[in-house]
C-alpha positions as semicolon CSV with decimal commas, in nm:
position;residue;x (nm);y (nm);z (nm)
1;X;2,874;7,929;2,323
2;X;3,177;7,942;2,593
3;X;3,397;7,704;2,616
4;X;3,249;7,706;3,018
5;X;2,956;7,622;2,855
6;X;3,149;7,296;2,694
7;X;3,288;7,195;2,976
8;X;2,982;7,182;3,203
9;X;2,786;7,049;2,912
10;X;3,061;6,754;2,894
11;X;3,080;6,695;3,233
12;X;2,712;6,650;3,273
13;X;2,677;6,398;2,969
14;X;3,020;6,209;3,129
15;X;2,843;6,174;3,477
16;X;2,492;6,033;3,275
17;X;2,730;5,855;3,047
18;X;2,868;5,697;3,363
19;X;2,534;5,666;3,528
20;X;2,401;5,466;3,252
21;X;2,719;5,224;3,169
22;X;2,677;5,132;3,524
23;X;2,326;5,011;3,502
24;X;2,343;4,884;3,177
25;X;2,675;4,646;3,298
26;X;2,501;4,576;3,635
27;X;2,206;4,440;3,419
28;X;2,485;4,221;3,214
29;X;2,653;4,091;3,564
30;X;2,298;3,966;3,721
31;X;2,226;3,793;3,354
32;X;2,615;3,578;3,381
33;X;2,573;3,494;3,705
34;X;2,197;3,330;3,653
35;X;2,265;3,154;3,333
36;X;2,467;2,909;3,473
37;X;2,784;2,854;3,742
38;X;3,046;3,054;3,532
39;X;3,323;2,751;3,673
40;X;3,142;2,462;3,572
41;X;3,056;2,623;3,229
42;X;3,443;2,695;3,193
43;X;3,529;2,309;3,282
44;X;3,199;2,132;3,113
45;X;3,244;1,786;3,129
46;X;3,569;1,756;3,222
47;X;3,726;1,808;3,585
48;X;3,682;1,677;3,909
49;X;3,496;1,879;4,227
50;X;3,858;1,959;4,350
51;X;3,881;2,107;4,045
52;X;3,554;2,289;4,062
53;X;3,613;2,401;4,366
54;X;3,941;2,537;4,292
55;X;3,825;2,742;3,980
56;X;3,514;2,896;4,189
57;X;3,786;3,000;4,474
58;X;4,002;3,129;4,183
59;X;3,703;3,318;4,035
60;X;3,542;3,468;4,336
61;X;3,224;3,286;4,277
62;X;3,243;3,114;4,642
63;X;3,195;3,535;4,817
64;X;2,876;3,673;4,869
65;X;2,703;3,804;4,593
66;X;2,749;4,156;4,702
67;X;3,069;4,116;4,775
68;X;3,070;3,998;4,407
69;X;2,924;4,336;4,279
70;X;3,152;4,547;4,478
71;X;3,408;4,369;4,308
72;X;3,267;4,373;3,989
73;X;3,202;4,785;4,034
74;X;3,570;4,827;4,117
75;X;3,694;4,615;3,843
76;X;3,499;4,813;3,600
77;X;3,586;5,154;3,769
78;X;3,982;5,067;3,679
79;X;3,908;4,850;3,348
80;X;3,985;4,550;3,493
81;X;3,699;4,249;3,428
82;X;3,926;3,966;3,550
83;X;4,081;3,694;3,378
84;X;3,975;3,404;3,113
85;X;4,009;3,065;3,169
86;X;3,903;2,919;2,874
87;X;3,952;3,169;2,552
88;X;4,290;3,089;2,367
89;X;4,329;2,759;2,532
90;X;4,335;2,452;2,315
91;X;4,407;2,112;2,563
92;X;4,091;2,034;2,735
93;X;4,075;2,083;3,162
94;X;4,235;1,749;3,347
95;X;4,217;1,674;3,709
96;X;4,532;1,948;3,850
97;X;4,579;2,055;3,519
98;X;4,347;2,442;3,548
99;X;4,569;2,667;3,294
100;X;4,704;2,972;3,316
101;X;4,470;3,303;3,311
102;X;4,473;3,572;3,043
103;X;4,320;3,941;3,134
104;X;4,045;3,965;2,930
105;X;3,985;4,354;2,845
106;X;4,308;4,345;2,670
107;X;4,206;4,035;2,477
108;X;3,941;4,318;2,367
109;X;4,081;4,612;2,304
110;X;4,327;4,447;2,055
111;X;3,994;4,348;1,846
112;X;3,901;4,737;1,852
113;X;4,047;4,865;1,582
114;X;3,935;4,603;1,396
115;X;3,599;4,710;1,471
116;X;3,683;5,062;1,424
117;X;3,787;4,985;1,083
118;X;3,497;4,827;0,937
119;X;3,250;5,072;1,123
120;X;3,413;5,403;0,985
121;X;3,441;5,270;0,617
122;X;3,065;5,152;0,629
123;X;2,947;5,507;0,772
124;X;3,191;5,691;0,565
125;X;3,038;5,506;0,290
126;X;2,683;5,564;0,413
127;X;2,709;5,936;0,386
128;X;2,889;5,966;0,062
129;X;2,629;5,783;-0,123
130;X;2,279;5,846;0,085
131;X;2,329;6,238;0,118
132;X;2,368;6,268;-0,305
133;X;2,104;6,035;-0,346
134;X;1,877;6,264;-0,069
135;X;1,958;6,591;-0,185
136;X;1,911;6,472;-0,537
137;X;1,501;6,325;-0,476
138;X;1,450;6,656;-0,286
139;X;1,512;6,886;-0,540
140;X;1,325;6,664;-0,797
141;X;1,047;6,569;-0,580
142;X;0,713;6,348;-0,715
143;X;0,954;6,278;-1,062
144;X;1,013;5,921;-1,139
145;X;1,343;5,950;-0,975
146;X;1,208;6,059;-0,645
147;X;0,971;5,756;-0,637
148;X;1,282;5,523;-0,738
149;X;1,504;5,671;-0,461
150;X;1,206;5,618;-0,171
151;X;1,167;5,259;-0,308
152;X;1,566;5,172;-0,306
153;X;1,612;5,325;0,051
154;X;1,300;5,114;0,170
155;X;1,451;4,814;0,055
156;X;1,778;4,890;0,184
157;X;1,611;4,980;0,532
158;X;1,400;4,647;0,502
159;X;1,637;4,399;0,390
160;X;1,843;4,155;0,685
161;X;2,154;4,250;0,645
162;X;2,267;3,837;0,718
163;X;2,114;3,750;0,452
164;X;2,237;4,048;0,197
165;X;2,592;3,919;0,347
166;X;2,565;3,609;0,204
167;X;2,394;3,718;-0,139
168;X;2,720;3,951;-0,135
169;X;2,925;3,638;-0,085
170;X;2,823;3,416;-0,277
171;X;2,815;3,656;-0,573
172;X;3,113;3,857;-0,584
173;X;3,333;3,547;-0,351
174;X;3,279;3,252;-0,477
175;X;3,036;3,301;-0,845
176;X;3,293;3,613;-0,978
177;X;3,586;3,530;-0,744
178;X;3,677;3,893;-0,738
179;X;3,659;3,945;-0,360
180;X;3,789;3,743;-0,092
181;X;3,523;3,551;0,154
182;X;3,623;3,645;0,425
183;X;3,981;3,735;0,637
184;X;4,157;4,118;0,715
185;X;4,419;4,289;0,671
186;X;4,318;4,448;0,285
187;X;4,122;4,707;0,142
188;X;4,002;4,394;-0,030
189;X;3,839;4,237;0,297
190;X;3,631;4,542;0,412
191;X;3,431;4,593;0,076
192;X;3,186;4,302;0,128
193;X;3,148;4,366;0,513
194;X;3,133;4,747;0,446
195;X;2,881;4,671;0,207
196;X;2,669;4,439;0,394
197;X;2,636;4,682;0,712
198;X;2,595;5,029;0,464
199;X;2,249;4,917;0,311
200;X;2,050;4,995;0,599
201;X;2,211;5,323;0,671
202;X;2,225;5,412;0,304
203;X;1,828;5,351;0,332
204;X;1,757;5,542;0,649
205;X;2,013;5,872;0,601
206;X;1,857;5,863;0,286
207;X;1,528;5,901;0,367
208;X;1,578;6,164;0,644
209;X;1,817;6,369;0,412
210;X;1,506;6,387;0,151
211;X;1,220;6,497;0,429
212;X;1,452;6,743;0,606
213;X;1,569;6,894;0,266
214;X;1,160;6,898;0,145
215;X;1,095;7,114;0,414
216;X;1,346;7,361;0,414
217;X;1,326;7,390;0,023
218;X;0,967;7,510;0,078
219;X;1,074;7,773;0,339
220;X;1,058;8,135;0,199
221;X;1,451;8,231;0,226
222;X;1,452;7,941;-0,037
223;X;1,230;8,085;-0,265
224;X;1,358;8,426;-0,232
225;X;1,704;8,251;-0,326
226;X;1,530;8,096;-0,634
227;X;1,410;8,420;-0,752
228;X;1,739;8,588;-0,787
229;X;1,828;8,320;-1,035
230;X;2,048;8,070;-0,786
231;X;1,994;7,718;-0,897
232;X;1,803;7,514;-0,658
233;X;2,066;7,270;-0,652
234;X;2,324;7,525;-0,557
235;X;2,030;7,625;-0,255
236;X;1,990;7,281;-0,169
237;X;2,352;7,196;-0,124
238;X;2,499;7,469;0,037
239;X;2,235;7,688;0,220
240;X;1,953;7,404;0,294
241;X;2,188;7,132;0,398
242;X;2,310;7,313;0,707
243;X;2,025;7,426;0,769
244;X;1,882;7,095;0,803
245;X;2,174;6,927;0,963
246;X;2,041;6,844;1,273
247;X;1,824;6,569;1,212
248;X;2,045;6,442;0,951
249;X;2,324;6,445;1,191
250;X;2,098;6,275;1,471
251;X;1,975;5,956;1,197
252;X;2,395;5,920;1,120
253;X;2,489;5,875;1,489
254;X;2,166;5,672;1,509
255;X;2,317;5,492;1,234
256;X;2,642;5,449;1,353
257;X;2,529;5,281;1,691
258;X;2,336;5,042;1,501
259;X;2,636;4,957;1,278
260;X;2,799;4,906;1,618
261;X;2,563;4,653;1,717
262;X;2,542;4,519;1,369
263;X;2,914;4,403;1,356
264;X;2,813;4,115;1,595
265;X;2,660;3,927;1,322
266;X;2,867;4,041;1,023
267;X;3,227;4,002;1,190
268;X;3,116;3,670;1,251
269;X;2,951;3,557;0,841
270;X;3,261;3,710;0,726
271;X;3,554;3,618;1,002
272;X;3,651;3,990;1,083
273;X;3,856;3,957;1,369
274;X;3,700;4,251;1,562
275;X;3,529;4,245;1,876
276;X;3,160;4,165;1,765
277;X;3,359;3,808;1,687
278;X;3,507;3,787;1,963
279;X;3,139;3,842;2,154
280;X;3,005;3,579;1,965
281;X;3,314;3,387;2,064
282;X;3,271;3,444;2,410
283;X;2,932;3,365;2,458
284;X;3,009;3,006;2,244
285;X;3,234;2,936;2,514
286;X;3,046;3,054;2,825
287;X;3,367;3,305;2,937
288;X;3,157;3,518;3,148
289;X;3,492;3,762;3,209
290;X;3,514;3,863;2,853
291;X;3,183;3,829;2,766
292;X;3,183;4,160;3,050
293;X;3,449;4,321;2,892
294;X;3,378;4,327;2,476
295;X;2,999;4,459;2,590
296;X;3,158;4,687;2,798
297;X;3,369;4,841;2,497
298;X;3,040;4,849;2,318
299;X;2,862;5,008;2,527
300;X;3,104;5,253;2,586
301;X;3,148;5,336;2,202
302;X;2,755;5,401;2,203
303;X;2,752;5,644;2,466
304;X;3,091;5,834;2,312
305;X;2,908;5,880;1,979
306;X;2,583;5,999;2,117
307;X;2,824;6,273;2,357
308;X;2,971;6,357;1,975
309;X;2,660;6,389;1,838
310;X;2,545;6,604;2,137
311;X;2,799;6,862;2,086
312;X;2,762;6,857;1,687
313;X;2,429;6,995;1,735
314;X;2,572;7,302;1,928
315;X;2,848;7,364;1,570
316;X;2,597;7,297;1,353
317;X;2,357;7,486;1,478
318;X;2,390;7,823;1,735
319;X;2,085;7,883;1,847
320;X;2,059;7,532;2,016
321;X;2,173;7,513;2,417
322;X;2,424;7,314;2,558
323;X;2,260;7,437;2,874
């Protein structure tokens, strides 16, 4: 593997990677614009037609809808959605009284590594416990605890995370008292949100770390191993377990992506200020701007960790083709 070979491999990915955000935002601009007039969802009740009329003008709304999208294309192509007009603001609207915009993607990026925070510590966690916990049913397969390992991962795999959020809450918050509700800033604040997200990745690395180690323990380089005396634990956890990286590397950036989308829900049960909140935010208050920007951070994390977990395969594993 050249580092040519990188290159072209990353510029590829980067030009689908593009391909695809575009879509995927395009998709999110027809859904703003045919929920509801963005202006009269900023003002509600309040405000005259002047000051309709004034706010559409001030929005763009009042151009052509293709001359909307063009706008909309560019704004994305230099990261710039355009502006709130309703988050952070307090006083209700009054008749000459429209306030002051904000930009909104830098409203979002300053709830990223918020985000980023919460989502490493809940991977991180993920792996340290679920690839143990595989390797260990693998080599100990059809014993009692195999069978106890496959029924914990179901559960975690089945289980809403909402709900386990407020079990977690209500046990170790407010029954034991030993960790804060909610709030950031701590290690203190990210175990119960960690916690919450990790169950279903716990489950579901798990259970792909157990299959993929089952079949390459009953591949013959593993039984020659076995018969020069090398513990099959030994085997398992430094021969096998590169050898069966790939999917296990595949189900963690799987993983990952759906912690992404997870935080949505959790930021908000537990008030982390990242930018799954401030989605959930947005869409409360109808601010079509940001509501553009924080899913276009999100979407853009997705397709970075799937061009990571594209070029992981290539370390891991030689023989596979960048090409």
């Amino acid at each position: 593997m050249t580092s040519n070979m990188v290159v072209q491999f990353i510029a590829r990915r980067t030009v689908a990677s593009i391909i695809l955000l575009v879509v995927v935002m395009s998709a999110v601009f027809v859904a703003d614009r045919n929920i509801g007039d963005p202006a009269r969802m900023v003002l509600g009740d309040t405000g005259t037609e002047e000051d309709l009329l004034e706010l559409r003008l001030r929005m763009g709304l009042e151009d052509p809808w293709l001359v909307q999208y063009g706008r909309f294309l560019a704004g994305m192509a230099t990261f710039n959605f355009g502006e709130t007009f309703r988050y952070g603001i307090s006083k209700p609207f009054a008749h000459g009284g429209l306030p002051e915009s904000r930009e909104t993607l830098p409203i979002a990026l300053d709830r990223l590594p918020a985000t980023f925070v919460l989502t490493s510590v809940t991977i991180a966690l993920s792996v340290l416990i679920a690839l143990p916990l595989g390797i260990w049913a693998a080599v100990r397969p059809r014993t009692l605890g195999d069978r106890l390992v496959n029924v914990l991962s179901l559960a975690g795999v089945s289980i809403v995370e909402y709900w386990f959020a407020l079990i977690l809450i209500l046990l170790f918050a407010v029954r034991l008292d030993w960790l804060p509700t909610s709030g950031y800033g701590t290690a203190a604040h990210v175990i119960l949100p960690a916690l919450a997200l990790s169950l279903r990745p716990i489950g579901r690395i798990t259970q792909i770390v157990r299959s993929a180690m089952l079949d390459e323990i009953a591949k013959p380089y593993v039984t020659a191993a076995r018969g020069r005396g090398i513990p099959l634990s030994r085997i398992a956890a430094i021969h096998a377990l590169k050898n069966a990286s790939i999917p296990i590397v595949t189900t963690i950036g799987d993983e990952t992506i759906n912690v992404i989308t997870g935080v949505i829900i959790i930021e908000t049960v537990f008030g982390w200020p990242g930018i799954g909140a401030l989605t959930v935010d947005a869409l409360k208050i109808r601010d079509v701007p940001l509501i553009e920007a924080t899913i276009f951070l999100l979407v853009l994390m997705v397709l970075c960790i799937n061009l990571i977990v594209d070029l992981l395969y290539a370390v891991l594993n030689p023989r596979v083709k960048l090409g």
